[in-house]
mmCIF file with all atom_site columns, C-alpha atoms and ligand atoms in Angstrom:
data_model
loop_
_atom_site.group_PDB
_atom_site.id
_atom_site.type_symbol
_atom_site.label_atom_id
_atom_site.label_alt_id
_atom_site.label_comp_id
_atom_site.label_asym_id
_atom_site.label_entity_id
_atom_site.label_seq_id
_atom_site.pdbx_PDB_ins_code
_atom_site.Cartn_x
_atom_site.Cartn_y
_atom_site.Cartn_z
_atom_site.occupancy
_atom_site.B_iso_or_equiv
_atom_site.pdbx_formal_charge
_atom_site.auth_seq_id
_atom_site.auth_comp_id
_atom_site.auth_asym_id
_atom_site.auth_atom_id
_atom_site.pdbx_PDB_model_num
ATOM   1   C  CA  . MET A 1 1   ? 36.090 41.389 116.193 1.00 70.00 ? 1   MET A CA  1
ATOM   2   C  CA  . GLU A 1 2   ? 32.809 42.434 114.584 1.00 81.00 ? 2   GLU A CA  1
ATOM   3   C  CA  . ASN A 1 3   ? 31.284 45.481 116.186 1.00 89.00 ? 3   ASN A CA  1
ATOM   4   C  CA  . PRO A 1 4   ? 27.473 45.258 115.848 1.00 88.00 ? 4   PRO A CA  1
ATOM   5   C  CA  . GLU A 1 5   ? 25.085 47.838 117.296 1.00 91.00 ? 5   GLU A CA  1
ATOM   6   C  CA  . ILE A 1 6   ? 22.570 46.966 119.987 1.00 90.00 ? 6   ILE A CA  1
ATOM   7   C  CA  . SER A 1 7   ? 19.558 49.005 120.989 1.00 90.00 ? 7   SER A CA  1
ATOM   8   C  CA  . PHE A 1 8   ? 19.159 48.954 124.744 1.00 92.00 ? 8   PHE A CA  1
ATOM   9   C  CA  . GLU A 1 9   ? 18.466 51.009 127.829 1.00 92.00 ? 9   GLU A CA  1
ATOM   10  C  CA  . CYS A 1 10  ? 18.007 49.319 131.203 1.00 93.00 ? 10  CYS A CA  1
ATOM   11  C  CA  . LYS A 1 11  ? 14.720 50.209 132.947 1.00 93.00 ? 11  LYS A CA  1
ATOM   12  C  CA  . CYS A 1 12  ? 16.002 48.895 136.298 1.00 94.00 ? 12  CYS A CA  1
ATOM   13  C  CA  . CYS A 1 13  ? 12.932 46.651 136.677 1.00 95.00 ? 13  CYS A CA  1
ATOM   14  C  CA  . GLY A 1 14  ? 15.004 43.832 138.226 1.00 95.00 ? 14  GLY A CA  1
ATOM   15  C  CA  . THR A 1 15  ? 13.226 41.158 136.150 1.00 96.00 ? 15  THR A CA  1
ATOM   16  C  CA  . CYS A 1 16  ? 16.435 39.608 134.767 1.00 96.00 ? 16  CYS A CA  1
ATOM   17  C  CA  . CYS A 1 17  ? 17.999 39.237 138.238 1.00 97.00 ? 17  CYS A CA  1
ATOM   18  C  CA  . GLY A 1 18  ? 14.694 37.969 139.655 1.00 96.00 ? 18  GLY A CA  1
ATOM   19  C  CA  . SER A 1 19  ? 14.497 35.226 137.040 1.00 92.00 ? 19  SER A CA  1
ATOM   20  C  CA  . ASP A 1 20  ? 16.373 31.924 136.992 1.00 87.00 ? 20  ASP A CA  1
ATOM   21  C  CA  . LEU A 1 21  ? 18.638 33.059 134.156 1.00 93.00 ? 21  LEU A CA  1
ATOM   22  C  CA  . ASP A 1 22  ? 21.881 31.040 133.956 1.00 95.00 ? 22  ASP A CA  1
ATOM   23  C  CA  . ILE A 1 23  ? 24.911 33.198 134.801 1.00 96.00 ? 23  ILE A CA  1
ATOM   24  C  CA  . TYR A 1 24  ? 28.127 31.267 134.146 1.00 97.00 ? 24  TYR A CA  1
ATOM   25  C  CA  . LEU A 1 25  ? 31.169 32.399 136.113 1.00 98.00 ? 25  LEU A CA  1
ATOM   26  C  CA  . ASN A 1 26  ? 34.862 32.324 135.350 1.00 97.00 ? 26  ASN A CA  1
ATOM   27  C  CA  . THR A 1 27  ? 37.889 32.769 137.629 1.00 98.00 ? 27  THR A CA  1
ATOM   28  C  CA  . THR A 1 28  ? 37.769 36.578 137.331 1.00 97.00 ? 28  THR A CA  1
ATOM   29  C  CA  . ASP A 1 29  ? 34.143 36.504 138.507 1.00 98.00 ? 29  ASP A CA  1
ATOM   30  C  CA  . ILE A 1 30  ? 35.088 34.336 141.488 1.00 98.00 ? 30  ILE A CA  1
ATOM   31  C  CA  . LEU A 1 31  ? 37.942 36.726 142.369 1.00 98.00 ? 31  LEU A CA  1
ATOM   32  C  CA  . ASN A 1 32  ? 35.538 39.685 142.173 1.00 98.00 ? 32  ASN A CA  1
ATOM   33  C  CA  . LEU A 1 33  ? 32.981 37.947 144.374 1.00 98.00 ? 33  LEU A CA  1
ATOM   34  C  CA  . ARG A 1 34  ? 35.689 36.919 146.832 1.00 98.00 ? 34  ARG A CA  1
ATOM   35  C  CA  . ALA A 1 35  ? 37.005 40.511 147.087 1.00 98.00 ? 35  ALA A CA  1
ATOM   36  C  CA  . CYS A 1 36  ? 33.492 41.895 147.423 1.00 97.00 ? 36  CYS A CA  1
ATOM   37  C  CA  . LEU A 1 37  ? 32.450 39.506 150.222 1.00 98.00 ? 37  LEU A CA  1
ATOM   38  C  CA  . SER A 1 38  ? 35.905 39.061 151.838 1.00 98.00 ? 38  SER A CA  1
ATOM   39  C  CA  . LEU A 1 39  ? 35.295 35.330 151.950 1.00 98.00 ? 39  LEU A CA  1
ATOM   40  C  CA  . PRO A 1 40  ? 37.547 32.436 150.895 1.00 98.00 ? 40  PRO A CA  1
ATOM   41  C  CA  . THR A 1 41  ? 36.301 30.400 147.957 1.00 98.00 ? 41  THR A CA  1
ATOM   42  C  CA  . PHE A 1 42  ? 35.615 27.338 150.122 1.00 98.00 ? 42  PHE A CA  1
ATOM   43  C  CA  . GLU A 1 43  ? 33.007 29.381 151.984 1.00 98.00 ? 43  GLU A CA  1
ATOM   44  C  CA  . MET A 1 44  ? 31.415 30.707 148.768 1.00 98.00 ? 44  MET A CA  1
ATOM   45  C  CA  . ARG A 1 45  ? 31.393 27.466 146.743 1.00 98.00 ? 45  ARG A CA  1
ATOM   46  C  CA  . ASP A 1 46  ? 28.075 25.589 147.038 1.00 96.00 ? 46  ASP A CA  1
ATOM   47  C  CA  . ARG A 1 47  ? 26.620 28.650 148.777 1.00 97.00 ? 47  ARG A CA  1
ATOM   48  C  CA  . PHE A 1 48  ? 26.823 31.264 146.010 1.00 98.00 ? 48  PHE A CA  1
ATOM   49  C  CA  . TYR A 1 49  ? 27.879 29.112 143.054 1.00 98.00 ? 49  TYR A CA  1
ATOM   50  C  CA  . ARG A 1 50  ? 28.125 25.494 142.008 1.00 98.00 ? 50  ARG A CA  1
ATOM   51  C  CA  . THR A 1 51  ? 30.751 23.768 139.886 1.00 98.00 ? 51  THR A CA  1
ATOM   52  C  CA  . PHE A 1 52  ? 30.267 20.842 137.513 1.00 97.00 ? 52  PHE A CA  1
ATOM   53  C  CA  . THR A 1 53  ? 30.899 19.339 134.075 1.00 97.00 ? 53  THR A CA  1
ATOM   54  C  CA  . LEU A 1 54  ? 28.277 18.218 131.568 1.00 96.00 ? 54  LEU A CA  1
ATOM   55  C  CA  . PRO A 1 55  ? 28.518 15.159 129.267 1.00 94.00 ? 55  PRO A CA  1
ATOM   56  C  CA  . GLU A 1 56  ? 27.821 17.367 126.210 1.00 95.00 ? 56  GLU A CA  1
ATOM   57  C  CA  . TYR A 1 57  ? 30.753 19.653 127.140 1.00 94.00 ? 57  TYR A CA  1
ATOM   58  C  CA  . GLY A 1 58  ? 33.227 16.862 127.849 1.00 96.00 ? 58  GLY A CA  1
ATOM   59  C  CA  . ALA A 1 59  ? 35.752 17.780 130.537 1.00 97.00 ? 59  ALA A CA  1
ATOM   60  C  CA  . TYR A 1 60  ? 35.228 21.545 130.252 1.00 97.00 ? 60  TYR A CA  1
ATOM   61  C  CA  . PRO A 1 61  ? 34.919 23.003 133.805 1.00 98.00 ? 61  PRO A CA  1
ATOM   62  C  CA  . LEU A 1 62  ? 31.694 24.931 134.426 1.00 98.00 ? 62  LEU A CA  1
ATOM   63  C  CA  . CYS A 1 63  ? 30.555 27.191 137.231 1.00 98.00 ? 63  CYS A CA  1
ATOM   64  C  CA  . LEU A 1 64  ? 27.092 28.664 137.673 1.00 98.00 ? 64  LEU A CA  1
ATOM   65  C  CA  . LEU A 1 65  ? 25.796 31.391 139.985 1.00 98.00 ? 65  LEU A CA  1
ATOM   66  C  CA  . SER A 1 66  ? 23.261 29.843 142.394 1.00 97.00 ? 66  SER A CA  1
ATOM   67  C  CA  . HIS A 1 67  ? 19.745 31.202 142.815 1.00 96.00 ? 67  HIS A CA  1
ATOM   68  C  CA  . ARG A 1 68  ? 17.528 31.240 145.865 1.00 94.00 ? 68  ARG A CA  1
ATOM   69  C  CA  . ASP A 1 69  ? 13.749 30.991 145.426 1.00 93.00 ? 69  ASP A CA  1
ATOM   70  C  CA  . GLY A 1 70  ? 14.180 31.586 141.689 1.00 92.00 ? 70  GLY A CA  1
ATOM   71  C  CA  . ALA A 1 71  ? 16.122 34.846 142.070 1.00 96.00 ? 71  ALA A CA  1
ATOM   72  C  CA  . CYS A 1 72  ? 19.755 35.865 142.338 1.00 97.00 ? 72  CYS A CA  1
ATOM   73  C  CA  . GLN A 1 73  ? 20.950 35.974 145.952 1.00 97.00 ? 73  GLN A CA  1
ATOM   74  C  CA  . PHE A 1 74  ? 22.525 39.385 145.344 1.00 97.00 ? 74  PHE A CA  1
ATOM   75  C  CA  . LEU A 1 75  ? 19.301 41.044 144.239 1.00 97.00 ? 75  LEU A CA  1
ATOM   76  C  CA  . ASP A 1 76  ? 18.344 43.782 146.700 1.00 96.00 ? 76  ASP A CA  1
ATOM   77  C  CA  . GLY A 1 77  ? 14.890 45.093 145.855 1.00 96.00 ? 77  GLY A CA  1
ATOM   78  C  CA  . LYS A 1 78  ? 15.231 45.734 142.130 1.00 95.00 ? 78  LYS A CA  1
ATOM   79  C  CA  . LEU A 1 79  ? 18.965 46.419 142.205 1.00 96.00 ? 79  LEU A CA  1
ATOM   80  C  CA  . CYS A 1 80  ? 22.204 44.446 142.358 1.00 97.00 ? 80  CYS A CA  1
ATOM   81  C  CA  . SER A 1 81  ? 23.900 44.628 145.769 1.00 97.00 ? 81  SER A CA  1
ATOM   82  C  CA  . ILE A 1 82  ? 27.324 43.804 144.256 1.00 97.00 ? 82  ILE A CA  1
ATOM   83  C  CA  . HIS A 1 83  ? 26.971 45.958 141.130 1.00 96.00 ? 83  HIS A CA  1
ATOM   84  C  CA  . PRO A 1 84  ? 30.619 47.166 140.810 1.00 95.00 ? 84  PRO A CA  1
ATOM   85  C  CA  . MET A 1 85  ? 31.813 43.545 141.170 1.00 96.00 ? 85  MET A CA  1
ATOM   86  C  CA  . ARG A 1 86  ? 28.959 41.816 139.322 1.00 97.00 ? 86  ARG A CA  1
ATOM   87  C  CA  . PRO A 1 87  ? 29.797 38.842 137.061 1.00 97.00 ? 87  PRO A CA  1
ATOM   88  C  CA  . GLY A 1 88  ? 30.758 39.269 133.421 1.00 97.00 ? 88  GLY A CA  1
ATOM   89  C  CA  . GLY A 1 89  ? 27.504 37.695 132.216 1.00 96.00 ? 89  GLY A CA  1
ATOM   90  C  CA  . CYS A 1 90  ? 25.559 40.365 134.119 1.00 97.00 ? 90  CYS A CA  1
ATOM   91  C  CA  . ARG A 1 91  ? 27.782 43.153 132.743 1.00 96.00 ? 91  ARG A CA  1
ATOM   92  C  CA  . LEU A 1 92  ? 27.151 42.003 129.190 1.00 95.00 ? 92  LEU A CA  1
ATOM   93  C  CA  . PHE A 1 93  ? 23.388 41.398 129.475 1.00 95.00 ? 93  PHE A CA  1
ATOM   94  C  CA  . PRO A 1 94  ? 21.441 41.549 127.137 1.00 94.00 ? 94  PRO A CA  1
ATOM   95  C  CA  . ALA A 1 95  ? 24.517 40.869 124.999 1.00 94.00 ? 95  ALA A CA  1
ATOM   96  C  CA  . VAL A 1 96  ? 26.356 37.544 125.127 1.00 93.00 ? 96  VAL A CA  1
ATOM   97  C  CA  . GLN A 1 97  ? 29.885 36.405 124.312 1.00 92.00 ? 97  GLN A CA  1
ATOM   98  C  CA  . TYR A 1 98  ? 30.837 33.084 122.738 1.00 89.00 ? 98  TYR A CA  1
ATOM   99  C  CA  . PHE A 1 99  ? 33.322 31.459 120.374 1.00 87.00 ? 99  PHE A CA  1
ATOM   100 C  CA  . ASP A 1 100 ? 32.057 30.588 116.880 1.00 87.00 ? 100 ASP A CA  1
ATOM   101 C  CA  . SER A 1 101 ? 32.951 27.368 115.023 1.00 83.00 ? 101 SER A CA  1
ATOM   102 C  CA  . SER A 1 102 ? 36.237 28.883 113.789 1.00 84.00 ? 102 SER A CA  1
ATOM   103 C  CA  . GLY A 1 103 ? 37.200 29.827 117.362 1.00 81.00 ? 103 GLY A CA  1
ATOM   104 C  CA  . GLU A 1 104 ? 36.573 33.556 116.821 1.00 84.00 ? 104 GLU A CA  1
ATOM   105 C  CA  . GLN A 1 105 ? 35.274 35.526 119.773 1.00 87.00 ? 105 GLN A CA  1
ATOM   106 C  CA  . VAL A 1 106 ? 31.776 36.871 119.049 1.00 91.00 ? 106 VAL A CA  1
ATOM   107 C  CA  . TYR A 1 107 ? 29.581 39.364 120.925 1.00 92.00 ? 107 TYR A CA  1
ATOM   108 C  CA  . SER A 1 108 ? 25.926 39.691 119.981 1.00 91.00 ? 108 SER A CA  1
ATOM   109 C  CA  . LEU A 1 109 ? 22.511 40.484 121.387 1.00 90.00 ? 109 LEU A CA  1
ATOM   110 C  CA  . GLY A 1 110 ? 21.293 37.395 123.274 1.00 91.00 ? 110 GLY A CA  1
ATOM   111 C  CA  . LYS A 1 111 ? 18.169 35.520 122.221 1.00 90.00 ? 111 LYS A CA  1
ATOM   112 C  CA  . GLY A 1 112 ? 15.047 34.793 124.290 1.00 89.00 ? 112 GLY A CA  1
ATOM   113 C  CA  . TYR A 1 113 ? 15.151 37.947 126.394 1.00 91.00 ? 113 TYR A CA  1
ATOM   114 C  CA  . ASP A 1 114 ? 11.609 39.064 125.554 1.00 89.00 ? 114 ASP A CA  1
ATOM   115 C  CA  . PHE A 1 115 ? 10.981 39.718 129.262 1.00 92.00 ? 115 PHE A CA  1
ATOM   116 C  CA  . CYS A 1 116 ? 13.495 42.589 129.162 1.00 94.00 ? 116 CYS A CA  1
ATOM   117 C  CA  . THR A 1 117 ? 11.698 45.827 128.356 1.00 91.00 ? 117 THR A CA  1
ATOM   118 C  CA  . GLY A 1 118 ? 15.009 47.629 127.870 1.00 93.00 ? 118 GLY A CA  1
ATOM   119 C  CA  . VAL A 1 119 ? 15.776 45.764 124.636 1.00 90.00 ? 119 VAL A CA  1
ATOM   120 C  CA  . SER A 1 120 ? 14.947 47.764 121.495 1.00 76.00 ? 120 SER A CA  1
ATOM   121 C  CA  . GLU A 1 121 ? 13.697 50.705 123.506 1.00 79.00 ? 121 GLU A CA  1
ATOM   122 C  CA  . GLY A 1 122 ? 16.939 52.488 124.133 1.00 79.00 ? 122 GLY A CA  1
ATOM   123 C  CA  . LYS A 1 123 ? 19.570 54.291 122.137 1.00 84.00 ? 123 LYS A CA  1
ATOM   124 C  CA  . ASN A 1 124 ? 21.730 52.465 119.611 1.00 92.00 ? 124 ASN A CA  1
ATOM   125 C  CA  . ILE A 1 125 ? 25.096 51.623 121.042 1.00 93.00 ? 125 ILE A CA  1
ATOM   126 C  CA  . LYS A 1 126 ? 28.168 50.042 119.449 1.00 95.00 ? 126 LYS A CA  1
ATOM   127 C  CA  . MET A 1 127 ? 29.180 46.758 121.081 1.00 94.00 ? 127 MET A CA  1
ATOM   128 C  CA  . SER A 1 128 ? 32.706 48.120 121.724 1.00 95.00 ? 128 SER A CA  1
ATOM   129 C  CA  . ASP A 1 129 ? 31.186 51.072 123.634 1.00 95.00 ? 129 ASP A CA  1
ATOM   130 C  CA  . TRP A 1 130 ? 28.899 48.710 125.572 1.00 94.00 ? 130 TRP A CA  1
ATOM   131 C  CA  . LEU A 1 131 ? 31.902 46.607 126.637 1.00 94.00 ? 131 LEU A CA  1
ATOM   132 C  CA  . GLU A 1 132 ? 33.837 49.709 127.684 1.00 95.00 ? 132 GLU A CA  1
ATOM   133 C  CA  . GLU A 1 133 ? 30.881 51.185 129.570 1.00 94.00 ? 133 GLU A CA  1
ATOM   134 C  CA  . ASN A 1 134 ? 30.644 47.965 131.585 1.00 94.00 ? 134 ASN A CA  1
ATOM   135 C  CA  . ASP A 1 135 ? 34.384 47.552 132.283 1.00 93.00 ? 135 ASP A CA  1
ATOM   136 C  CA  . PHE A 1 136 ? 34.514 44.279 130.375 1.00 93.00 ? 136 PHE A CA  1
ATOM   137 C  CA  . SER A 1 137 ? 38.227 44.622 129.541 1.00 91.00 ? 137 SER A CA  1
ATOM   138 C  CA  . ILE A 1 138 ? 39.116 42.992 132.910 1.00 92.00 ? 138 ILE A CA  1
ATOM   139 C  CA  . TYR A 1 139 ? 37.900 39.708 131.366 1.00 94.00 ? 139 TYR A CA  1
ATOM   140 C  CA  . SER A 1 140 ? 40.275 39.611 128.389 1.00 91.00 ? 140 SER A CA  1
ATOM   141 C  CA  . GLY A 1 141 ? 42.932 37.435 130.119 1.00 92.00 ? 141 GLY A CA  1
ATOM   142 C  CA  . ASN A 1 142 ? 40.295 34.990 131.307 1.00 94.00 ? 142 ASN A CA  1
ATOM   143 C  CA  . ILE A 1 143 ? 38.626 34.772 127.887 1.00 93.00 ? 143 ILE A CA  1
ATOM   144 C  CA  . GLU A 1 144 ? 41.996 33.939 126.264 1.00 93.00 ? 144 GLU A CA  1
ATOM   145 C  CA  . PHE A 1 145 ? 42.490 31.152 128.820 1.00 95.00 ? 145 PHE A CA  1
ATOM   146 C  CA  . GLN A 1 146 ? 38.964 29.788 128.220 1.00 94.00 ? 146 GLN A CA  1
ATOM   147 C  CA  . LYS A 1 147 ? 39.724 29.676 124.507 1.00 93.00 ? 147 LYS A CA  1
ATOM   148 C  CA  . LYS A 1 148 ? 42.974 27.823 125.222 1.00 95.00 ? 148 LYS A CA  1
ATOM   149 C  CA  . ILE A 1 149 ? 41.227 25.085 127.228 1.00 96.00 ? 149 ILE A CA  1
ATOM   150 C  CA  . GLY A 1 150 ? 38.279 24.903 124.803 1.00 93.00 ? 150 GLY A CA  1
ATOM   151 C  CA  . PHE A 1 151 ? 39.564 21.498 123.596 1.00 95.00 ? 151 PHE A CA  1
ATOM   152 C  CA  . LEU A 1 152 ? 38.511 20.043 126.980 1.00 97.00 ? 152 LEU A CA  1
ATOM   153 C  CA  . GLY A 1 153 ? 34.921 20.315 125.737 1.00 95.00 ? 153 GLY A CA  1
ATOM   154 C  CA  . ARG A 1 154 ? 35.682 17.608 123.178 1.00 94.00 ? 154 ARG A CA  1
ATOM   155 C  CA  . ILE A 1 155 ? 37.491 15.055 125.340 1.00 95.00 ? 155 ILE A CA  1
ATOM   156 C  CA  . LYS A 1 156 ? 36.912 12.840 128.354 1.00 94.00 ? 156 LYS A CA  1
ATOM   157 C  CA  . ILE A 1 157 ? 39.327 12.779 131.265 1.00 95.00 ? 157 ILE A CA  1
ATOM   158 C  CA  . ASP A 1 158 ? 39.547 11.116 134.627 1.00 95.00 ? 158 ASP A CA  1
ATOM   159 C  CA  . GLN A 1 159 ? 37.121 12.520 137.256 1.00 96.00 ? 159 GLN A CA  1
ATOM   160 C  CA  . ARG A 1 160 ? 40.022 13.208 139.637 1.00 97.00 ? 160 ARG A CA  1
ATOM   161 C  CA  . ILE A 1 161 ? 41.733 15.421 137.018 1.00 97.00 ? 161 ILE A CA  1
ATOM   162 C  CA  . LYS A 1 162 ? 38.455 17.246 136.296 1.00 97.00 ? 162 LYS A CA  1
ATOM   163 C  CA  . ASP A 1 163 ? 37.918 17.862 140.018 1.00 97.00 ? 163 ASP A CA  1
ATOM   164 C  CA  . GLY A 1 164 ? 41.482 19.152 140.345 1.00 98.00 ? 164 GLY A CA  1
ATOM   165 C  CA  . LEU A 1 165 ? 41.010 21.694 137.554 1.00 98.00 ? 165 LEU A CA  1
ATOM   166 C  CA  . ILE A 1 166 ? 37.680 22.843 138.984 1.00 98.00 ? 166 ILE A CA  1
ATOM   167 C  CA  . GLU A 1 167 ? 39.345 23.374 142.356 1.00 98.00 ? 167 GLU A CA  1
ATOM   168 C  CA  . ILE A 1 168 ? 42.136 25.478 140.814 1.00 98.00 ? 168 ILE A CA  1
ATOM   169 C  CA  . LEU A 1 169 ? 39.762 27.682 138.810 1.00 98.00 ? 169 LEU A CA  1
ATOM   170 C  CA  . PHE A 1 170 ? 36.859 28.074 141.231 1.00 98.00 ? 170 PHE A CA  1
ATOM   171 C  CA  . ASP A 1 171 ? 38.078 27.107 144.724 1.00 98.00 ? 171 ASP A CA  1
ATOM   172 C  CA  . PHE A 1 172 ? 41.693 28.273 144.704 1.00 98.00 ? 172 PHE A CA  1
ATOM   173 C  CA  . ASP A 1 173 ? 41.672 29.158 148.443 1.00 98.00 ? 173 ASP A CA  1
ATOM   174 C  CA  . SER A 1 174 ? 41.617 25.401 149.047 1.00 98.00 ? 174 SER A CA  1
ATOM   175 C  CA  . LEU A 1 175 ? 44.952 24.972 147.257 1.00 98.00 ? 175 LEU A CA  1
ATOM   176 C  CA  . PRO A 1 176 ? 47.909 24.673 149.658 1.00 98.00 ? 176 PRO A CA  1
ATOM   177 C  CA  . GLU A 1 177 ? 50.024 26.504 147.021 1.00 98.00 ? 177 GLU A CA  1
ATOM   178 C  CA  . PHE A 1 178 ? 47.738 29.571 146.652 1.00 98.00 ? 178 PHE A CA  1
ATOM   179 C  CA  . PRO A 1 179 ? 49.889 32.493 147.868 1.00 98.00 ? 179 PRO A CA  1
ATOM   180 C  CA  . TYR A 1 180 ? 47.092 35.064 148.341 1.00 98.00 ? 180 TYR A CA  1
ATOM   181 C  CA  . LYS A 1 181 ? 45.070 33.501 151.175 1.00 97.00 ? 181 LYS A CA  1
ATOM   182 C  CA  . GLU A 1 182 ? 43.173 36.149 153.206 1.00 97.00 ? 182 GLU A CA  1
ATOM   183 C  CA  . ASN A 1 183 ? 44.229 38.805 150.674 1.00 98.00 ? 183 ASN A CA  1
ATOM   184 C  CA  . TYR A 1 184 ? 40.935 40.343 149.528 1.00 98.00 ? 184 TYR A CA  1
ATOM   185 C  CA  . GLU A 1 185 ? 42.385 43.535 147.978 1.00 97.00 ? 185 GLU A CA  1
ATOM   186 C  CA  . LYS A 1 186 ? 40.189 44.930 145.188 1.00 95.00 ? 186 LYS A CA  1
ATOM   187 C  CA  . GLU A 1 187 ? 42.859 47.094 143.588 1.00 95.00 ? 187 GLU A CA  1
ATOM   188 C  CA  . ILE A 1 188 ? 43.097 46.157 139.904 1.00 94.00 ? 188 ILE A CA  1
ATOM   189 C  CA  . GLY A 1 189 ? 46.844 45.359 139.944 1.00 96.00 ? 189 GLY A CA  1
ATOM   190 C  CA  . SER A 1 190 ? 46.368 42.965 142.862 1.00 97.00 ? 190 SER A CA  1
ATOM   191 C  CA  . MET A 1 191 ? 43.370 41.319 141.173 1.00 97.00 ? 191 MET A CA  1
ATOM   192 C  CA  . ILE A 1 192 ? 45.301 40.796 137.934 1.00 96.00 ? 192 ILE A CA  1
ATOM   193 C  CA  . GLU A 1 193 ? 48.254 39.335 139.865 1.00 97.00 ? 193 GLU A CA  1
ATOM   194 C  CA  . LYS A 1 194 ? 45.970 36.777 141.553 1.00 98.00 ? 194 LYS A CA  1
ATOM   195 C  CA  . ARG A 1 195 ? 44.168 35.935 138.308 1.00 98.00 ? 195 ARG A CA  1
ATOM   196 C  CA  . ASP A 1 196 ? 47.443 35.441 136.451 1.00 97.00 ? 196 ASP A CA  1
ATOM   197 C  CA  . TRP A 1 197 ? 48.778 33.166 139.201 1.00 98.00 ? 197 TRP A CA  1
ATOM   198 C  CA  . ILE A 1 198 ? 45.631 31.009 139.109 1.00 98.00 ? 198 ILE A CA  1
ATOM   199 C  CA  . LEU A 1 199 ? 45.463 30.768 135.309 1.00 98.00 ? 199 LEU A CA  1
ATOM   200 C  CA  . SER A 1 200 ? 49.146 29.976 135.001 1.00 98.00 ? 200 SER A CA  1
ATOM   201 C  CA  . PHE A 1 201 ? 48.804 27.266 137.711 1.00 98.00 ? 201 PHE A CA  1
ATOM   202 C  CA  . ALA A 1 202 ? 45.783 25.870 135.828 1.00 98.00 ? 202 ALA A CA  1
ATOM   203 C  CA  . ASP A 1 203 ? 47.656 25.975 132.522 1.00 98.00 ? 203 ASP A CA  1
ATOM   204 C  CA  . GLU A 1 204 ? 50.537 23.989 133.979 1.00 98.00 ? 204 GLU A CA  1
ATOM   205 C  CA  . TYR A 1 205 ? 48.098 21.509 135.563 1.00 98.00 ? 205 TYR A CA  1
ATOM   206 C  CA  . VAL A 1 206 ? 46.384 20.908 132.201 1.00 98.00 ? 206 VAL A CA  1
ATOM   207 C  CA  . ARG A 1 207 ? 49.729 20.494 130.406 1.00 97.00 ? 207 ARG A CA  1
ATOM   208 C  CA  . GLU A 1 208 ? 50.911 17.981 133.008 1.00 97.00 ? 208 GLU A CA  1
ATOM   209 C  CA  . ASN A 1 209 ? 47.706 15.973 133.336 1.00 97.00 ? 209 ASN A CA  1
ATOM   210 C  CA  . VAL A 1 210 ? 45.761 16.123 130.064 1.00 95.00 ? 210 VAL A CA  1
ATOM   211 C  CA  . LYS A 1 211 ? 46.761 14.614 126.732 1.00 85.00 ? 211 LYS A CA  1
ATOM   212 C  CA  . LYS A 1 212 ? 45.191 16.437 123.750 1.00 76.00 ? 212 LYS A CA  1
HETATM 213 S  S1  . SF4 B 2 .   ? 15.103 42.957 132.617 1.00 72.12 ? 301 SF4 B S1  1
HETATM 214 FE FE1 . SF4 B 2 .   ? 16.098 44.407 131.217 1.00 72.12 ? 301 SF4 B FE1 1
HETATM 215 S  S2  . SF4 B 2 .   ? 15.280 46.399 131.777 1.00 72.12 ? 301 SF4 B S2  1
HETATM 216 FE FE2 . SF4 B 2 .   ? 14.857 45.024 133.505 1.00 72.12 ? 301 SF4 B FE2 1
HETATM 217 S  S3  . SF4 B 2 .   ? 16.647 45.254 134.893 1.00 72.12 ? 301 SF4 B S3  1
HETATM 218 FE FE3 . SF4 B 2 .   ? 17.085 43.549 133.528 1.00 72.12 ? 301 SF4 B FE3 1
HETATM 219 S  S4  . SF4 B 2 .   ? 18.262 44.483 131.857 1.00 72.12 ? 301 SF4 B S4  1
HETATM 220 FE FE4 . SF4 B 2 .   ? 17.199 46.150 132.904 1.00 72.12 ? 301 SF4 B FE4 1
HETATM 221 S  S1  . SF4 B 2 .   ? 24.874 39.382 140.434 1.00 72.12 ? 302 SF4 B S1  1
HETATM 222 FE FE1 . SF4 B 2 .   ? 23.707 41.289 140.420 1.00 72.12 ? 302 SF4 B FE1 1
HETATM 223 S  S2  . SF4 B 2 .   ? 23.425 41.772 138.236 1.00 72.12 ? 302 SF4 B S2  1
HETATM 224 FE FE2 . SF4 B 2 .   ? 23.981 39.608 138.381 1.00 72.12 ? 302 SF4 B FE2 1
HETATM 225 S  S3  . SF4 B 2 .   ? 22.041 38.469 138.452 1.00 72.12 ? 302 SF4 B S3  1
HETATM 226 FE FE3 . SF4 B 2 .   ? 22.685 38.864 140.574 1.00 72.12 ? 302 SF4 B FE3 1
HETATM 227 S  S4  . SF4 B 2 .   ? 21.659 40.761 141.191 1.00 72.12 ? 302 SF4 B S4  1
HETATM 228 FE FE4 . SF4 B 2 .   ? 21.607 40.627 138.938 1.00 72.12 ? 302 SF4 B FE4 1
#
């Protein structure tokens, strides 16, 4: 992985969280939110996040943090009320993560963040240090899985199969098979165990239901 430097220091103005910036969520984010709020996914879905697919991304399952009145629902004054469990996109900001055309994982400074006064005003920091400072390593398993199902972005599948995958990844408390119902433990080992169960269930589901 390339390790560029970014220049950044957050001024805690709250502008990013008070804007309608798109924050995409993955299963690790949903698990964090679930542990933070002690709520099952079927009570959080449609209230705190929405799930969907887009024609330009084929059958790839997407999940977006919902806003209220143009601001994040977890913004408290100028600060994040769920900061230790905030989504990966918020941890990375103003950096972004994506896969390039060769499938390589790339981290870089995001574009179009002129509203953020912290960009270019702070100290230079290596991307690897930025990721470590923001505990981004908890996302590695999820990012590998997202890469694995990247081919879904290039194919069409039956709506019922798409809905099933979305339920596994983002509303797993609704699955009769989910073995961790009402278990909201935040301890890292417990979180990894739940994530691995969900991603392995999703992997099997894709293998059984989707032809590449
Ligand atoms: S807009 Fe920039 S400076 Fe303001 S809170 Fe967000 S990251 Fe920090
Ligand atoms: S979850 Fe927290 S850090 Fe992320 S947009 Fe909302 S208030 Fe900001």
